[in-house]
Structure formats: structure tokens, C-alpha cells
mmCIF file of C-alpha atoms and ligand atoms in Angstrom:
data_model
loop_
_atom_site.group_PDB
_atom_site.id
_atom_site.type_symbol
_atom_site.label_atom_id
_atom_site.label_comp_id
_atom_site.label_asym_id
_atom_site.label_seq_id
_atom_site.Cartn_x
_atom_site.Cartn_y
_atom_site.Cartn_z
ATOM 1 C CA UNK A 1 -15.372 41.858 -212.496
ATOM 2 C CA UNK A 2 -18.127 43.215 -210.481
ATOM 3 C CA UNK A 3 -19.335 40.656 -207.797
ATOM 4 C CA UNK A 4 -22.864 40.767 -209.205
ATOM 5 C CA UNK A 5 -21.581 39.947 -212.789
ATOM 6 C CA UNK A 6 -19.538 37.416 -211.697
ATOM 7 C CA UNK A 7 -22.426 35.758 -209.662
ATOM 8 C CA UNK A 8 -24.765 35.867 -212.553
ATOM 9 C CA UNK A 9 -22.206 34.583 -215.059
ATOM 10 C CA UNK A 10 -20.954 31.806 -212.906
ATOM 11 C CA UNK A 11 -23.610 30.931 -210.346
ATOM 12 C CA UNK A 12 -26.384 28.549 -211.385
ATOM 13 C CA UNK A 13 -29.613 30.683 -211.855
ATOM 14 C CA UNK A 14 -31.525 29.409 -208.941
ATOM 15 C CA UNK A 15 -31.746 32.415 -206.648
ATOM 16 C CA UNK A 16 -33.375 35.826 -207.606
ATOM 17 C CA UNK A 17 -31.383 37.762 -205.663
ATOM 18 C CA UNK A 18 -31.978 41.321 -203.853
ATOM 19 C CA UNK A 19 -29.503 43.843 -205.104
ATOM 20 C CA UNK A 20 -27.232 44.023 -202.281
ATOM 21 C CA UNK A 21 -23.819 42.435 -201.526
ATOM 22 C CA UNK A 22 -23.121 41.846 -198.108
ATOM 23 C CA UNK A 23 -19.769 41.839 -196.694
ATOM 24 C CA UNK A 24 -19.902 41.682 -192.821
ATOM 25 C CA UNK A 25 -21.864 42.712 -189.981
ATOM 26 C CA UNK A 26 -22.275 42.903 -186.126
ATOM 27 C CA UNK A 27 -25.318 41.911 -183.861
ATOM 28 C CA UNK A 28 -28.471 42.456 -185.737
ATOM 29 C CA UNK A 29 -26.667 44.697 -188.280
ATOM 30 C CA UNK A 30 -25.333 43.607 -191.911
ATOM 31 C CA UNK A 31 -23.258 45.795 -193.945
ATOM 32 C CA UNK A 32 -23.184 46.173 -197.734
ATOM 33 C CA UNK A 33 -20.180 46.894 -199.862
ATOM 34 C CA UNK A 34 -20.618 50.573 -199.669
ATOM 35 C CA UNK A 35 -20.260 50.280 -195.939
ATOM 36 C CA UNK A 36 -24.123 50.965 -195.387
ATOM 37 C CA UNK A 37 -25.736 49.161 -192.180
ATOM 38 C CA UNK A 38 -29.002 47.423 -192.411
ATOM 39 C CA UNK A 39 -31.178 46.038 -189.504
ATOM 40 C CA UNK A 40 -31.519 42.304 -190.573
ATOM 41 C CA UNK A 41 -34.913 41.002 -189.528
ATOM 42 C CA UNK A 42 -34.293 37.837 -191.649
ATOM 43 C CA UNK A 43 -31.130 36.418 -189.956
ATOM 44 C CA UNK A 44 -30.307 34.520 -192.990
ATOM 45 C CA UNK A 45 -33.777 32.729 -192.845
ATOM 46 C CA UNK A 46 -33.815 32.004 -189.135
ATOM 47 C CA UNK A 47 -29.994 30.879 -189.080
ATOM 48 C CA UNK A 48 -27.904 33.547 -187.278
ATOM 49 C CA UNK A 49 -29.739 32.818 -183.982
ATOM 50 C CA UNK A 50 -27.367 35.765 -182.280
ATOM 51 C CA UNK A 51 -27.126 37.707 -185.351
ATOM 52 C CA UNK A 52 -23.749 38.215 -187.128
ATOM 53 C CA UNK A 53 -20.315 37.532 -185.530
ATOM 54 C CA UNK A 54 -21.538 37.260 -181.798
ATOM 55 C CA UNK A 55 -18.454 37.340 -179.561
ATOM 56 C CA UNK A 56 -19.337 34.258 -177.589
ATOM 57 C CA UNK A 57 -20.462 32.201 -180.362
ATOM 58 C CA UNK A 58 -17.267 33.406 -182.406
ATOM 59 C CA UNK A 59 -15.042 32.093 -179.345
ATOM 60 C CA UNK A 60 -16.754 28.810 -179.068
ATOM 61 C CA UNK A 61 -16.525 28.002 -182.785
ATOM 62 C CA UNK A 62 -12.897 29.128 -183.286
ATOM 63 C CA UNK A 63 -11.613 27.376 -180.052
ATOM 64 C CA UNK A 64 -13.050 23.953 -181.727
ATOM 65 C CA UNK A 65 -11.686 25.234 -185.150
ATOM 66 C CA UNK A 66 -8.119 25.336 -183.505
ATOM 67 C CA UNK A 67 -8.554 21.592 -182.221
ATOM 68 C CA UNK A 68 -10.022 19.605 -184.752
ATOM 69 C CA UNK A 69 -12.359 20.590 -187.530
ATOM 70 C CA UNK A 70 -13.408 17.290 -188.670
ATOM 71 C CA UNK A 71 -12.966 13.653 -188.090
ATOM 72 C CA UNK A 72 -15.626 11.659 -190.184
ATOM 73 C CA UNK A 73 -18.233 9.440 -188.263
ATOM 74 C CA UNK A 74 -15.779 6.526 -187.938
ATOM 75 C CA UNK A 75 -14.614 8.014 -184.426
ATOM 76 C CA UNK A 76 -16.032 9.630 -181.417
ATOM 77 C CA UNK A 77 -15.774 13.374 -180.958
ATOM 78 C CA UNK A 78 -16.755 15.305 -177.971
ATOM 79 C CA UNK A 79 -18.868 18.197 -179.220
ATOM 80 C CA UNK A 80 -21.107 15.755 -181.307
ATOM 81 C CA UNK A 81 -21.614 13.509 -178.014
ATOM 82 C CA UNK A 82 -22.342 16.548 -175.849
ATOM 83 C CA UNK A 83 -24.720 18.102 -178.132
ATOM 84 C CA UNK A 84 -26.502 14.961 -178.713
ATOM 85 C CA UNK A 85 -26.916 14.701 -174.788
ATOM 86 C CA UNK A 86 -27.929 18.238 -174.301
ATOM 87 C CA UNK A 87 -30.516 18.139 -177.218
ATOM 88 C CA UNK A 88 -32.016 14.844 -175.493
ATOM 89 C CA UNK A 89 -31.816 16.394 -172.086
ATOM 90 C CA UNK A 90 -33.609 19.473 -172.979
ATOM 91 C CA UNK A 91 -36.275 17.866 -175.031
ATOM 92 C CA UNK A 92 -36.873 14.527 -173.237
ATOM 93 C CA UNK A 93 -35.943 12.785 -176.863
ATOM 94 C CA UNK A 94 -33.858 9.647 -176.543
ATOM 95 C CA UNK A 95 -31.457 9.796 -179.633
ATOM 96 C CA UNK A 96 -30.131 12.064 -182.238
ATOM 97 C CA UNK A 97 -28.762 11.649 -185.751
ATOM 98 C CA UNK A 98 -26.821 14.618 -187.179
ATOM 99 C CA UNK A 99 -26.747 15.804 -190.814
ATOM 100 C CA UNK A 100 -26.015 19.171 -192.528
ATOM 101 C CA UNK A 101 -29.503 20.732 -193.542
ATOM 102 C CA UNK A 102 -33.057 20.773 -192.816
ATOM 103 C CA UNK A 103 -34.022 18.553 -196.101
ATOM 104 C CA UNK A 104 -31.162 16.043 -194.695
ATOM 105 C CA UNK A 105 -32.766 16.137 -191.381
ATOM 106 C CA UNK A 106 -36.123 15.304 -192.872
ATOM 107 C CA UNK A 107 -34.918 12.801 -195.398
ATOM 108 C CA UNK A 108 -33.594 10.925 -192.241
ATOM 109 C CA UNK A 109 -36.856 11.230 -190.352
ATOM 110 C CA UNK A 110 -38.719 9.957 -193.625
ATOM 111 C CA UNK A 111 -36.187 6.912 -193.587
ATOM 112 C CA UNK A 112 -36.724 6.133 -190.108
ATOM 113 C CA UNK A 113 -40.653 6.300 -190.135
ATOM 114 C CA UNK A 114 -40.619 3.961 -193.077
ATOM 115 C CA UNK A 115 -38.167 1.612 -191.316
ATOM 116 C CA UNK A 116 -40.142 1.577 -188.175
ATOM 117 C CA UNK A 117 -43.114 0.329 -190.027
ATOM 118 C CA UNK A 118 -41.499 -2.074 -192.102
ATOM 119 C CA UNK A 119 -39.775 -3.667 -188.807
ATOM 120 C CA UNK A 120 -42.975 -3.800 -187.319
ATOM 121 C CA UNK A 121 -45.365 -4.560 -189.848
ATOM 122 C CA UNK A 122 -43.588 -5.645 -193.141
ATOM 123 C CA UNK A 123 -43.886 -3.790 -196.359
ATOM 124 C CA UNK A 124 -46.863 -1.929 -197.792
ATOM 125 C CA UNK A 125 -47.259 0.429 -195.045
ATOM 126 C CA UNK A 126 -44.860 3.421 -196.238
ATOM 127 C CA UNK A 127 -47.201 6.449 -196.938
ATOM 128 C CA UNK A 128 -46.277 9.623 -194.932
ATOM 129 C CA UNK A 129 -49.218 12.170 -194.775
ATOM 130 C CA UNK A 130 -48.023 15.743 -195.094
ATOM 131 C CA UNK A 131 -50.071 19.123 -195.011
ATOM 132 C CA UNK A 132 -50.818 21.428 -197.944
ATOM 133 C CA UNK A 133 -48.636 24.586 -198.075
ATOM 134 C CA UNK A 134 -46.017 22.567 -196.062
ATOM 135 C CA UNK A 135 -42.456 22.953 -196.958
ATOM 136 C CA UNK A 136 -40.045 20.013 -196.201
ATOM 137 C CA UNK A 137 -36.697 20.630 -198.326
ATOM 138 C CA UNK A 138 -35.533 20.688 -202.008
ATOM 139 C CA UNK A 139 -34.200 17.109 -202.298
ATOM 140 C CA UNK A 140 -36.325 14.924 -204.533
ATOM 141 C CA UNK A 141 -38.046 13.021 -201.542
ATOM 142 C CA UNK A 142 -38.428 16.230 -199.394
ATOM 143 C CA UNK A 143 -39.979 17.864 -202.517
ATOM 144 C CA UNK A 144 -42.385 15.016 -202.846
ATOM 145 C CA UNK A 145 -43.209 15.597 -199.042
ATOM 146 C CA UNK A 146 -43.739 19.065 -199.705
ATOM 147 C CA UNK A 147 -47.394 19.872 -200.049
ATOM 148 C CA UNK A 148 -47.063 22.654 -202.707
ATOM 149 C CA UNK A 149 -48.090 21.707 -206.213
ATOM 150 C CA UNK A 150 -46.239 24.416 -207.742
ATOM 151 C CA UNK A 151 -43.008 22.673 -206.899
ATOM 152 C CA UNK A 152 -44.229 19.252 -208.154
ATOM 153 C CA UNK A 153 -42.771 19.915 -211.779
ATOM 154 C CA UNK A 154 -39.692 19.287 -213.721
ATOM 155 C CA UNK A 155 -38.236 16.719 -211.715
ATOM 156 C CA UNK A 156 -40.226 13.611 -212.010
ATOM 157 C CA UNK A 157 -40.720 10.881 -211.289
ATOM 158 C CA UNK A 158 -41.175 11.813 -207.808
ATOM 159 C CA UNK A 159 -40.670 9.910 -204.648
ATOM 160 C CA UNK A 160 -43.703 7.819 -204.221
ATOM 161 C CA UNK A 161 -45.668 7.577 -200.758
ATOM 162 C CA UNK A 162 -46.729 10.795 -199.710
ATOM 163 C CA UNK A 163 -50.292 12.129 -199.270
ATOM 164 C CA UNK A 164 -51.071 15.602 -199.013
ATOM 165 C CA UNK A 165 -54.100 17.013 -196.957
ATOM 166 C CA UNK A 166 -55.281 20.385 -195.957
ATOM 167 C CA UNK A 167 -54.112 21.836 -192.629
ATOM 168 C CA UNK A 168 -57.059 21.678 -190.285
ATOM 169 C CA UNK A 169 -59.255 19.395 -192.444
ATOM 170 C CA UNK A 170 -60.019 16.329 -189.902
ATOM 171 C CA UNK A 171 -62.192 14.507 -192.425
ATOM 172 C CA UNK A 172 -59.435 14.650 -195.103
ATOM 173 C CA UNK A 173 -56.799 13.273 -192.711
ATOM 174 C CA UNK A 174 -58.956 10.377 -191.272
ATOM 175 C CA UNK A 175 -59.736 9.717 -194.903
ATOM 176 C CA UNK A 176 -56.022 9.629 -195.825
ATOM 177 C CA UNK A 177 -54.925 7.767 -192.883
ATOM 178 C CA UNK A 178 -55.550 4.234 -194.059
ATOM 179 C CA UNK A 179 -53.521 0.955 -194.057
ATOM 180 C CA UNK A 180 -50.908 2.240 -196.361
ATOM 181 C CA UNK A 181 -49.724 5.026 -194.028
ATOM 182 C CA UNK A 182 -47.056 5.207 -191.520
ATOM 183 C CA UNK A 183 -46.661 8.675 -190.375
ATOM 184 C CA UNK A 184 -47.874 12.101 -190.368
ATOM 185 C CA UNK A 185 -45.370 14.779 -190.788
ATOM 186 C CA UNK A 186 -46.017 18.414 -190.248
ATOM 187 C CA UNK A 187 -44.587 21.916 -189.354
ATOM 188 C CA UNK A 188 -46.591 23.180 -186.314
ATOM 189 C CA UNK A 189 -45.892 26.638 -187.784
ATOM 190 C CA UNK A 190 -45.871 26.244 -191.526
ATOM 191 C CA UNK A 191 -42.937 28.822 -192.363
ATOM 192 C CA UNK A 192 -42.477 28.873 -196.078
ATOM 193 C CA UNK A 193 -46.157 28.327 -196.777
ATOM 194 C CA UNK A 194 -46.854 31.706 -195.069
ATOM 195 C CA UNK A 195 -46.262 31.691 -191.255
ATOM 196 C CA UNK A 196 -49.459 29.655 -190.517
ATOM 197 C CA UNK A 197 -49.799 28.500 -187.048
ATOM 198 C CA UNK A 198 -51.593 25.126 -186.627
ATOM 199 C CA UNK A 199 -54.605 25.128 -184.400
ATOM 200 C CA UNK A 200 -53.878 23.323 -181.012
ATOM 201 C CA UNK A 201 -57.054 21.300 -181.171
ATOM 202 C CA UNK A 202 -56.222 19.987 -184.786
ATOM 203 C CA UNK A 203 -52.720 19.032 -183.664
ATOM 204 C CA UNK A 204 -54.205 16.905 -180.567
ATOM 205 C CA UNK A 205 -56.727 15.374 -183.169
ATOM 206 C CA UNK A 206 -53.694 14.413 -185.305
ATOM 207 C CA UNK A 207 -51.871 12.995 -182.268
ATOM 208 C CA UNK A 208 -55.078 10.886 -181.197
ATOM 209 C CA UNK A 209 -55.590 9.546 -184.583
ATOM 210 C CA UNK A 210 -51.782 8.589 -184.971
ATOM 211 C CA UNK A 211 -52.093 6.826 -181.562
ATOM 212 C CA UNK A 212 -54.991 4.560 -182.729
ATOM 213 C CA UNK A 213 -53.674 3.732 -185.987
ATOM 214 C CA UNK A 214 -49.866 3.556 -184.706
ATOM 215 C CA UNK A 215 -48.832 6.207 -187.258
ATOM 216 C CA UNK A 216 -45.719 8.232 -186.233
ATOM 217 C CA UNK A 217 -45.938 11.884 -185.513
ATOM 218 C CA UNK A 218 -43.071 13.711 -187.019
ATOM 219 C CA UNK A 219 -42.426 17.328 -186.239
ATOM 220 C CA UNK A 220 -40.315 19.194 -188.819
ATOM 221 C CA UNK A 221 -38.733 22.113 -186.466
ATOM 222 C CA UNK A 222 -36.295 23.035 -188.956
ATOM 223 C CA UNK A 223 -37.658 26.613 -188.910
ATOM 224 C CA UNK A 224 -39.657 26.587 -185.562
ATOM 225 C CA UNK A 225 -36.877 25.164 -183.644
ATOM 226 C CA UNK A 226 -33.903 26.420 -181.284
ATOM 227 C CA UNK A 227 -35.924 29.077 -179.603
ATOM 228 C CA UNK A 228 -37.404 31.050 -182.599
ATOM 229 C CA UNK A 229 -40.684 30.636 -181.170
ATOM 230 C CA UNK A 230 -40.071 31.689 -177.672
ATOM 231 C CA UNK A 231 -39.900 28.058 -176.445
ATOM 232 C CA UNK A 232 -36.868 25.993 -177.120
ATOM 233 C CA UNK A 233 -38.873 23.934 -179.653
ATOM 234 C CA UNK A 234 -42.413 24.859 -180.996
ATOM 235 C CA UNK A 235 -44.031 21.504 -179.771
ATOM 236 C CA UNK A 236 -43.558 22.444 -176.518
ATOM 237 C CA UNK A 237 -46.079 25.130 -176.831
ATOM 238 C CA UNK A 238 -48.499 22.257 -177.837
ATOM 239 C CA UNK A 239 -47.477 20.161 -174.746
ATOM 240 C CA UNK A 240 -46.280 16.967 -176.444
ATOM 241 C CA UNK A 241 -43.289 15.149 -177.654
ATOM 242 C CA UNK A 242 -43.132 13.998 -181.232
ATOM 243 C CA UNK A 243 -41.943 10.494 -182.143
ATOM 244 C CA UNK A 244 -39.384 12.150 -184.559
ATOM 245 C CA UNK A 245 -38.385 15.921 -184.631
ATOM 246 C CA UNK A 246 -36.149 17.287 -187.107
ATOM 247 C CA UNK A 247 -34.416 20.699 -186.887
ATOM 248 C CA UNK A 248 -31.533 22.575 -188.509
ATOM 249 C CA UNK A 249 -31.546 26.393 -189.439
ATOM 250 C CA UNK A 250 -30.678 28.018 -186.125
ATOM 251 C CA UNK A 251 -29.388 25.261 -184.321
ATOM 252 C CA UNK A 252 -25.695 25.976 -184.947
ATOM 253 C CA UNK A 253 -26.197 29.786 -185.134
ATOM 254 C CA UNK A 254 -24.816 30.131 -188.729
ATOM 255 C CA UNK A 255 -23.136 26.862 -189.575
ATOM 256 C CA UNK A 256 -24.865 23.934 -191.261
ATOM 257 C CA UNK A 257 -26.210 21.509 -188.989
ATOM 258 C CA UNK A 258 -29.176 19.234 -189.306
ATOM 259 C CA UNK A 259 -30.447 17.059 -186.336
ATOM 260 C CA UNK A 260 -33.303 14.520 -186.304
ATOM 261 C CA UNK A 261 -34.439 13.477 -182.775
ATOM 262 C CA UNK A 262 -35.968 10.250 -181.959
ATOM 263 C CA UNK A 263 -38.206 9.329 -178.644
ATOM 264 C CA UNK A 264 -38.198 6.143 -176.932
ATOM 265 C CA UNK A 265 -40.427 4.493 -179.599
ATOM 266 C CA UNK A 266 -38.187 5.410 -182.578
ATOM 267 C CA UNK A 267 -34.737 5.392 -180.954
ATOM 268 C CA UNK A 268 -33.828 1.991 -182.091
ATOM 269 C CA UNK A 269 -34.843 2.264 -185.499
ATOM 270 C CA UNK A 270 -31.539 3.293 -187.215
ATOM 271 C CA UNK A 271 -29.031 0.634 -187.049
ATOM 272 C CA UNK A 272 -25.504 0.262 -188.269
ATOM 273 C CA UNK A 273 -25.320 0.932 -191.960
ATOM 274 C CA UNK A 274 -28.912 2.104 -192.495
ATOM 275 C CA UNK A 275 -27.930 5.855 -192.499
ATOM 276 C CA UNK A 276 -25.135 7.954 -192.300
ATOM 277 C CA UNK A 277 -23.348 11.335 -193.296
ATOM 278 C CA UNK A 278 -19.784 12.425 -194.044
ATOM 279 C CA UNK A 279 -20.029 15.741 -192.521
ATOM 280 C CA UNK A 280 -23.069 15.297 -190.222
ATOM 281 C CA UNK A 281 -22.081 16.307 -186.669
ATOM 282 C CA UNK A 282 -19.048 18.150 -187.521
ATOM 283 C CA UNK A 283 -17.161 19.311 -184.430
ATOM 284 C CA UNK A 284 -17.234 22.767 -185.448
ATOM 285 C CA UNK A 285 -20.565 23.125 -186.148
ATOM 286 C CA UNK A 286 -21.408 20.851 -183.052
ATOM 287 C CA UNK A 287 -19.416 23.263 -180.990
ATOM 288 C CA UNK A 288 -21.480 26.196 -182.549
ATOM 289 C CA UNK A 289 -24.755 24.326 -181.449
ATOM 290 C CA UNK A 290 -23.713 23.666 -177.809
ATOM 291 C CA UNK A 291 -22.857 27.240 -177.532
ATOM 292 C CA UNK A 292 -26.392 28.522 -179.027
ATOM 293 C CA UNK A 293 -28.160 25.886 -176.713
ATOM 294 C CA UNK A 294 -26.306 27.015 -173.754
ATOM 295 C CA UNK A 295 -27.663 30.441 -174.113
ATOM 296 C CA UNK A 296 -31.266 29.658 -175.019
ATOM 297 C CA UNK A 297 -32.309 29.306 -171.159
ATOM 298 C CA UNK A 298 -35.707 30.392 -169.799
ATOM 299 C CA UNK A 299 -35.027 33.744 -169.178
ATOM 300 C CA UNK A 300 -33.618 34.409 -172.811
ATOM 301 C CA UNK A 301 -36.516 32.352 -174.308
ATOM 302 C CA UNK A 302 -39.063 34.707 -172.235
ATOM 303 C CA UNK A 303 -37.419 37.907 -173.822
ATOM 304 C CA UNK A 304 -38.135 36.301 -177.293
ATOM 305 C CA UNK A 305 -41.633 35.854 -176.546
ATOM 306 C CA UNK A 306 -41.904 39.377 -175.174
ATOM 307 C CA UNK A 307 -40.191 40.706 -178.468
ATOM 308 C CA UNK A 308 -42.728 38.860 -180.375
ATOM 309 C CA UNK A 309 -45.492 40.416 -178.486
ATOM 310 C CA UNK A 310 -43.996 43.786 -178.903
ATOM 311 C CA UNK A 311 -43.703 43.530 -182.575
ATOM 312 C CA UNK A 312 -47.533 42.154 -182.575
ATOM 313 C CA UNK A 313 -48.603 45.040 -180.572
ATOM 314 C CA UNK A 314 -47.159 47.437 -182.676
ATOM 315 C CA UNK A 315 -48.349 46.203 -185.808
ATOM 316 C CA UNK A 316 -51.822 44.566 -185.167
ATOM 317 C CA UNK A 317 -54.490 47.043 -185.882
ATOM 318 C CA UNK A 318 -52.776 49.220 -188.560
ATOM 319 C CA UNK A 319 -54.820 50.253 -191.573
ATOM 320 C CA UNK A 320 -52.585 48.652 -193.849
ATOM 321 C CA UNK A 321 -52.214 45.354 -191.889
ATOM 322 C CA UNK A 322 -54.649 42.691 -192.430
ATOM 323 C CA UNK A 323 -53.486 40.092 -190.275
ATOM 324 C CA UNK A 324 -50.512 39.295 -187.890
ATOM 325 C CA UNK A 325 -49.680 35.469 -187.539
ATOM 326 C CA UNK A 326 -46.798 33.564 -185.787
ATOM 327 C CA UNK A 327 -45.257 32.860 -182.523
ATOM 328 C CA UNK A 328 -42.228 34.288 -180.945
ATOM 329 C CA UNK A 329 -39.744 35.917 -183.089
ATOM 330 C CA UNK A 330 -41.338 34.219 -186.400
ATOM 331 C CA UNK A 331 -44.074 36.647 -187.571
ATOM 332 C CA UNK A 332 -46.074 36.811 -190.703
ATOM 333 C CA UNK A 333 -48.045 39.972 -191.921
ATOM 334 C CA UNK A 334 -50.562 40.337 -194.364
ATOM 335 C CA UNK A 335 -50.761 43.771 -196.003
ATOM 336 C CA UNK A 336 -53.271 45.567 -197.834
ATOM 337 C CA UNK A 337 -50.307 47.059 -199.723
ATOM 338 C CA UNK A 338 -47.929 45.663 -202.559
ATOM 339 C CA UNK A 339 -45.601 43.126 -200.795
ATOM 340 C CA UNK A 340 -42.516 43.637 -203.367
ATOM 341 C CA UNK A 341 -42.906 47.479 -202.853
ATOM 342 C CA UNK A 342 -42.884 47.473 -198.884
ATOM 343 C CA UNK A 343 -39.726 44.732 -199.149
ATOM 344 C CA UNK A 344 -38.046 47.536 -201.140
ATOM 345 C CA UNK A 345 -39.150 50.490 -199.176
ATOM 346 C CA UNK A 346 -37.967 48.920 -195.870
ATOM 347 C CA UNK A 347 -34.752 48.027 -197.487
ATOM 348 C CA UNK A 348 -34.195 51.653 -198.667
ATOM 349 C CA UNK A 349 -34.939 52.766 -195.142
ATOM 350 C CA UNK A 350 -32.214 50.336 -193.773
ATOM 351 C CA UNK A 351 -34.493 47.312 -192.734
ATOM 352 C CA UNK A 352 -33.871 43.758 -194.351
ATOM 353 C CA UNK A 353 -37.160 41.931 -194.264
ATOM 354 C CA UNK A 354 -38.283 38.359 -195.965
ATOM 355 C CA UNK A 355 -41.527 37.227 -197.451
ATOM 356 C CA UNK A 356 -43.335 33.793 -197.356
ATOM 357 C CA UNK A 357 -46.018 33.424 -199.932
ATOM 358 C CA UNK A 358 -48.251 36.244 -199.701
ATOM 359 C CA UNK A 359 -46.922 37.595 -196.663
ATOM 360 C CA UNK A 360 -44.146 39.935 -195.134
ATOM 361 C CA UNK A 361 -41.999 37.629 -192.797
ATOM 362 C CA UNK A 362 -39.804 38.783 -189.894
ATOM 363 C CA UNK A 363 -37.572 36.341 -188.310
ATOM 364 C CA UNK A 364 -35.149 38.809 -186.349
ATOM 365 C CA UNK A 365 -31.982 37.550 -184.679
ATOM 366 C CA UNK A 366 -33.093 36.136 -181.201
ATOM 367 C CA UNK A 367 -30.974 38.500 -179.263
ATOM 368 C CA UNK A 368 -31.835 41.696 -181.070
ATOM 369 C CA UNK A 369 -31.529 44.487 -178.667
ATOM 370 C CA UNK A 370 -34.894 46.138 -177.994
ATOM 371 C CA UNK A 371 -33.943 49.555 -179.093
ATOM 372 C CA UNK A 372 -32.762 48.036 -182.391
ATOM 373 C CA UNK A 373 -35.925 46.211 -182.800
ATOM 374 C CA UNK A 374 -38.022 49.339 -181.837
ATOM 375 C CA UNK A 375 -36.226 51.259 -184.433
ATOM 376 C CA UNK A 376 -36.718 48.422 -187.168
ATOM 377 C CA UNK A 377 -40.519 48.322 -186.320
ATOM 378 C CA UNK A 378 -40.793 51.975 -186.472
ATOM 379 C CA UNK A 379 -39.414 51.927 -190.142
ATOM 380 C CA UNK A 380 -41.632 49.041 -191.078
ATOM 381 C CA UNK A 381 -44.675 51.035 -189.647
ATOM 382 C CA UNK A 382 -43.723 54.087 -191.670
ATOM 383 C CA UNK A 383 -43.226 52.084 -194.818
ATOM 384 C CA UNK A 384 -46.627 50.366 -194.779
ATOM 385 C CA UNK A 385 -48.657 53.293 -193.682
HETATM 386 C C1 PLP B 401 -36.002 25.627 -194.569
HETATM 387 C C2 PLP B 401 -36.652 24.471 -194.211
HETATM 388 C C3 PLP B 401 -36.400 23.414 -194.759
HETATM 389 C C4 PLP B 401 -35.215 22.965 -195.577
HETATM 390 O O1 PLP B 401 -33.981 23.134 -194.980
HETATM 391 P P1 PLP B 401 -32.801 23.195 -195.961
HETATM 392 O O2 PLP B 401 -31.572 23.635 -194.707
HETATM 393 O O3 PLP B 401 -32.797 24.485 -196.877
HETATM 394 O O4 PLP B 401 -32.498 22.017 -196.626
HETATM 395 C C5 PLP B 401 -37.087 22.261 -194.356
HETATM 396 N N1 PLP B 401 -38.308 22.227 -193.754
HETATM 397 C C6 PLP B 401 -38.675 23.402 -192.899
HETATM 398 C C7 PLP B 401 -39.832 23.867 -192.184
HETATM 399 C C8 PLP B 401 -37.894 24.738 -193.408
HETATM 400 O O5 PLP B 401 -38.359 25.922 -193.011
#
């Protein structure tokens, strides 16, 4: 049977797929079953940090695969230990818990925030404030955390203890931050919600209020982390370290890995038996992540920022472009044109792009060569003009 028929017949119908079957790729290019190459400005939703089949990454991953693929967390393994040390050295955080996805990294953050509060203050202080238009995952609890009412259907009862406030609304935040709260959780750049960059002064306000009321600040860097915004983590643009920071997507460059990082205040919260994961910190994924982080040095990150500025300069001010948002290689475009037709038009001309809410979204591989990026941006301009 045709691949698309098999998929439609046997795969649960959760995804509205693009009519394209991808077979392989190299660098910023992916190839369909007819052998046609596309420039991929989505990177598997910010996952393929160095594009497809990057030689250095493949070597690091296969070397580990040939040694040991999995052990369970009963045993010590080198890649996981070194990866945790590297993450802490590079961020100033103190400890890491590894899982397999963004939702799991956030689940761990939520559990730890609630335990921090119950250890200190006893029960009744469990509410976590999150922002409207946020996205924190698809498990029942991370869906509850997610501030999008359209996602709060079908699966009730949802997990109690989340209060959603509009991003930027200080009054609503102050009002929500009552005695029942233990934490504020936010994306510094809302990804799925439409590539919305939070205002630095608002974030400073959140931090001050959190400090006053001993609320933990949890930053969800599942999408913004690992070099995507031109700094290793987006909180570095804002000049602070969160109490808890979750990440996943691009961390292992294409393998499933989530990480929840704790600072000096929260590092002792999780104790034996309070949390765990069978696959979490798997040696192959950890080896991939170690390789990714080893290449995200200052020079590389400066190039990411430069490429982001290039895209912005090229697209800002075009008559069909209402607004360009984002940071580094995480970019949103509000167009005065039909979004679906634009995406399709780009695909027909050989460029794959994403959307987020009402915006066109670009998340190219961080190492996309300048010539390839230029070619892709020229095609986007041609399609939208
Ligand atoms: C993608 C995403 C998640 C969910 O990650 P999964 O790996 O799909 O579970 C959570 N938070 C943010 C900010 C994301 O972008």
C-alpha cells in the first residue's frame, strides 16, 4: 500500500499532515520520495539543531550506539553525567533531571515546584501561574498549565492548580499571586502561541514579585533553548537565572531528550523515589546532546544571531509583512496574506516553513549556510510579494 494510505488507515488521526513524505536529507535540506530537495526552515520544530545527518553529530551518536544504548537509571553512565555537568557549567544551574520530551521536562518542573512549596510551607500552596497563549505540552497536567482555552476540552477533569493571566498584565499577575501560589511558569518567547517575545520589564516585574512572595520562577525553554535565540538559553538575554528551567526539542539535535535544571534554591527538592524515568538521560541521546552543546560556542551563537538579523532585515518593511517577531533563529511573521496559501506556495518553490497561530514561523537549522538561507528567504519574499 501507498505510505500515505497506510498512515491514514493505521495511525491515530491526531495530525493533519502536509502532503509530503520525507525520506532523507543532508544539512538544511530534506528529500521527498520523488527525490526532490526542500530547504527545511522548520528543523522538525526546532529539533534538528544542525539539520539532517550532520557528520559530527552522527559520529558522536553512533560511537555511543556501538558502546551501550541503554542501561536504566539504576546505574551510572558517562554521557548523562558529563551532559549534566556541561549543562550546569554553561548555565550556572546546580542539578539536572533528564526525561524524554518537553512535556515531561515541564511535568518534572511542576512536581518540583509543588514539592518545594510543600516541603517549606505545608499543603495548600500549590497553584502555578502561567500565561495566556502559552504552550507547555500535551499531557493532562501540562495541558492544564497551557494557557489556551481551545485546548481545555475533551479530556477533563484537568489537573487543578493553574491560574492563567495575560502576558504583560501586571495587575492580573499581582491579583493571581495569592497565598495559594507556589510558582510562575512562562516561556520568554511564546513559541506555539505565535512567537511572542515577552517584554524585559514585564519579566523583571515577574521576578521581583516572585521574590517578594517566594514564588519559584520556572522558565520553559523547550523551544527557546539550546542556541535557538542566539544565546545558549533565552533567559540569558534577560540577564537572570530561573529557579527551574526546562528544555528539550533541540537539546540532543534530533533524538528525544528532555532536561529540567534546578538552581541552588531548588536543587535538593527531588529526593530518591520522588521522580524517575526509564529512558530519561539515555546514553545515546545524551551523547547527541553533548555533541550539540560542544558546538554551541560564542562564535557559533553570534552567527545564529546574525542569521536572525539577516532574515529580519530582508522581511521587515515588505508590503505584505505586517510584523516580524522573535529572536535569533526563532522568527514569526504576521502577513497580510493567506497563511495556508503562503505555506503551500513556499513548499511548491522548495522551502518548508511552519506556522504558529496566525503567523508564519521560521526555525531553520542553526548551522544553515548563509547561501542556503539567502536562497530560502528570496523564495519566501517571492511568494509573499
Ligand atoms: C514543544 C513544546 C513543549 C512540548 O514538548 P514535547 O516534546 O512535544 O512534549 C512544551 N513547551 C514548549 C515551549 C514547547 O515549544
